[in-house]
Coordinates of C-alpha atoms in Angstrom, one line a residue:
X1 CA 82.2 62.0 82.2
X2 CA 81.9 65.4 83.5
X3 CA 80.2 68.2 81.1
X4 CA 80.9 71.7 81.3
X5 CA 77.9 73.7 80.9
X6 CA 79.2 77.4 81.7
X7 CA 82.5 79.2 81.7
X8 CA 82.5 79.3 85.6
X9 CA 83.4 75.8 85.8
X10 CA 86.9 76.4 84.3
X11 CA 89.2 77.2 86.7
X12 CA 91.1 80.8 86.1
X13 CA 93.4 82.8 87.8
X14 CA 90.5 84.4 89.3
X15 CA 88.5 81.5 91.0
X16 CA 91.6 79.8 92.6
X17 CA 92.7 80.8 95.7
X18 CA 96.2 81.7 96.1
X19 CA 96.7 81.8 92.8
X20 CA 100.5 83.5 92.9
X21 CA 101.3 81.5 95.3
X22 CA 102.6 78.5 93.2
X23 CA 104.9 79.4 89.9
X24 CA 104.1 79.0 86.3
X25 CA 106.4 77.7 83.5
X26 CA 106.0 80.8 81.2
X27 CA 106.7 83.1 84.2
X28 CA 110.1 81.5 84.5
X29 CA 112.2 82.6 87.4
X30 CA 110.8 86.2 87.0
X31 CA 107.9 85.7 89.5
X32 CA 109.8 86.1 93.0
X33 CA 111.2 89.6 91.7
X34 CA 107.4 90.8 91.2
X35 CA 106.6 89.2 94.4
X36 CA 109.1 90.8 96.3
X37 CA 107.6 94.1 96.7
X38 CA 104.2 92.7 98.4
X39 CA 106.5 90.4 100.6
X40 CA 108.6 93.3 101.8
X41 CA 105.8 95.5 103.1
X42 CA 104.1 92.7 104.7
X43 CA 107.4 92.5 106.7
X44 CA 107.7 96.0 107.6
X45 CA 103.8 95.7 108.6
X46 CA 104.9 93.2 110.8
X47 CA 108.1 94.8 112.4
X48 CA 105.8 97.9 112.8
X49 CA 103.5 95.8 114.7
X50 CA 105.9 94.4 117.0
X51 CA 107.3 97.6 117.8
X52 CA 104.1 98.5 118.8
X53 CA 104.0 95.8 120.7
X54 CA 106.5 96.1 123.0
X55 CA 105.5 99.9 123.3
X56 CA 102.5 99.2 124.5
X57 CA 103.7 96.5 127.2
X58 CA 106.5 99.1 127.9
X59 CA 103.5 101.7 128.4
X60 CA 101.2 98.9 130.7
X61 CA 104.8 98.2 132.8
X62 CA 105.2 101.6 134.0
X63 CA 101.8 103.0 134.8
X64 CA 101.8 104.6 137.9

């Protein structure tokens, strides 16, 4: 039987890793709206970086 001697065995929202990641039954379906906003500018971050991308290779492709 396992004892628990100190409040930093119990597993919070703070000591498990990807917490958000997984829905909770008193969030209902409410949790991809509030989610939404971090997704969409980790998108734009990545379209930003592609453009980039192909900047750059444009740039590297036509040096003289």
């Amino acid at each position: 039987m396992l004892t628990i001697r100190t409040l930093r065995q119990i597993a919070t929202s703070r000591t498990i890793p990807s917490f958000r990641s997984a829905p909770s039954r008193s969030q209902g379906c409410g949790q991809p709206l509030a989610d939404s906003g971090r997704m969409g500018y980790h998108q734009r971050r990545a379209q930003a970086e592609e453009v980039r991308r192909q900047w750059l290779q444009q740039q590297w492709q036509n040096r003289p």
